Amino acid sequence: MTDAQILKRYTVVTLITFVALILISLALDVLAGVDAGAGMGIASIIVPAMDAGGTYVRKTGTLLDKPRMWRLAPIFTMINFGLGLLILMGFSALSGFNIGVVLAQVGFVGMLLILVGVMGLYLLVGRFFLGMGARSEMKRQERTRR
């Protein structure tokens, strides 16, 4: 399985995960009056990364090597960040929400620090769950062979 195939799968699953998280968040808000919170967004990188690792093992029967996982993790982060930014811009345009107000409150340096921190976290989380998804699938296959 090539890196391009892994990244294509990751992108599709990320989009599906974003839609699912938005729907879950809206349902929680409307039905229960509960705010899902920003922490729910971390699932947008966990789910696709685990799926990518598991899919790789299902297709190849081998684990990804560590250097390859480290090469894929920053690309996962950029895909997640880019798609999230597009969705944010779309919702901002549709709702009339002015993102500039938030930027003005936090300031450029503050926003830059937040972005670097979040992207660093997403890089590590993406790498960790890519490996976890692959190992989980490998263990599942070993159990079914017995």
XYZ file of C-alpha atoms in Angstrom:
146
model
C 0.000 0.000 0.000
C 1.549 3.295 -1.076
C 1.668 6.502 0.949
C -0.752 8.077 -1.536
C -3.300 5.318 -0.894
C -2.910 5.716 2.866
C -3.322 9.496 2.597
C -6.371 9.184 0.347
C -8.006 6.817 2.837
C -7.039 9.116 5.705
C -8.578 12.145 3.962
C -11.876 10.372 3.237
C -12.170 9.040 6.791
C -11.280 12.491 8.167
C -14.127 14.080 6.185
C -16.562 11.412 7.382
C -15.358 11.887 10.953
C -15.773 15.678 10.738
C -19.354 15.274 9.510
C -20.127 12.711 12.224
C -18.649 14.935 14.948
C -20.623 17.947 13.730
C -23.844 15.917 13.734
C -23.139 14.469 17.190
C -22.328 17.929 18.522
C -25.528 19.390 17.063
C -27.606 16.486 18.402
C -26.151 16.897 21.885
C -26.841 20.624 21.779
C -30.400 20.369 20.457
C -31.578 17.260 22.283
C -29.778 17.542 25.600
C -28.642 21.157 25.723
C -25.077 19.976 26.219
C -22.037 21.584 24.600
C -19.751 18.820 23.308
C -16.749 21.088 23.807
C -13.572 21.590 21.876
C -12.057 18.392 23.244
C -14.284 16.407 20.929
C -12.153 17.621 18.016
C -9.249 15.340 18.929
C -11.361 12.440 17.642
C -10.988 13.975 14.181
C -7.381 12.807 14.133
C -7.634 9.675 16.299
C -10.290 7.909 14.230
C -8.702 8.412 10.788
C -5.204 7.585 12.067
C -6.373 4.318 13.643
C -8.282 3.478 10.479
C -5.216 4.162 8.320
C -3.050 1.867 10.445
C -5.649 -0.885 10.516
C -6.314 -0.630 6.795
C -2.602 -0.863 6.035
C -2.297 -4.078 8.039
C -5.443 -5.569 6.445
C -4.101 -4.861 2.963
C -0.455 -5.845 3.495
C -0.392 -8.153 6.516
C 2.591 -6.203 7.912
C 3.109 -3.322 10.308
C 4.233 0.104 9.122
C 7.860 0.854 9.969
C 8.495 3.686 12.434
C 10.234 6.107 10.026
C 7.313 5.809 7.606
C 4.804 6.513 10.392
C 6.797 9.622 11.361
C 6.751 10.762 7.707
C 2.973 10.266 7.484
C 2.067 11.926 10.810
C 2.863 15.536 9.760
C 0.895 15.035 6.555
C -2.046 13.730 8.606
C -1.795 16.870 10.729
C -1.817 19.150 7.683
C -4.775 17.307 6.127
C -6.705 17.560 9.386
C -5.798 21.220 9.849
C -6.630 22.130 6.248
C -9.999 20.380 6.212
C -10.856 21.821 9.618
C -9.985 25.304 8.415
C -12.173 24.892 5.322
C -15.095 23.732 7.455
C -14.569 26.613 9.898
C -14.537 29.118 7.039
C -17.691 27.565 5.591
C -19.551 27.710 8.897
C -18.304 31.256 9.494
C -19.594 32.335 6.092
C -22.957 30.621 6.559
C -23.568 31.827 10.105
C -22.137 35.322 9.710
C -19.674 34.659 12.542
C -16.694 36.986 12.337
C -13.501 35.040 13.101
C -11.650 38.349 13.190
C -13.273 39.116 16.553
C -11.689 36.009 18.074
C -8.348 36.766 16.457
C -8.445 40.320 17.831
C -9.118 39.071 21.368
C -6.365 36.463 21.357
C -3.888 38.430 19.269
C -1.608 37.222 16.517
C 1.078 35.809 18.803
C -1.518 34.100 20.990
C -3.203 32.523 17.995
C 0.152 31.422 16.607
C 1.067 29.771 19.919
C -2.297 28.004 20.064
C -1.917 26.751 16.482
C 1.627 25.493 17.056
C 0.541 23.741 20.258
C -2.500 22.120 18.671
C -0.569 21.051 15.581
C 2.190 19.573 17.757
C -0.389 17.659 19.766
C -2.116 16.447 16.585
C 1.234 15.318 15.159
C 1.972 13.176 18.204
C -1.594 11.876 18.499
C -1.720 11.016 14.785
C 1.575 9.117 14.969
C 0.575 7.267 18.137
C -2.854 6.183 16.878
C -1.522 5.220 13.435
C 0.696 2.701 15.204
C -2.048 1.688 17.622
C -4.493 1.036 14.803
C -1.931 -1.120 13.008
C -1.029 -3.099 16.141
C -4.691 -3.594 17.048
C -5.466 -4.956 13.596
C -2.418 -7.231 13.706
C -3.559 -8.648 17.068
C -7.095 -9.111 15.743
C -5.787 -11.044 12.757
C -3.616 -13.242 14.983
C -6.636 -14.075 17.177
C -8.769 -15.034 14.171
C -6.030 -17.331 12.792
C -6.111 -19.482 15.916
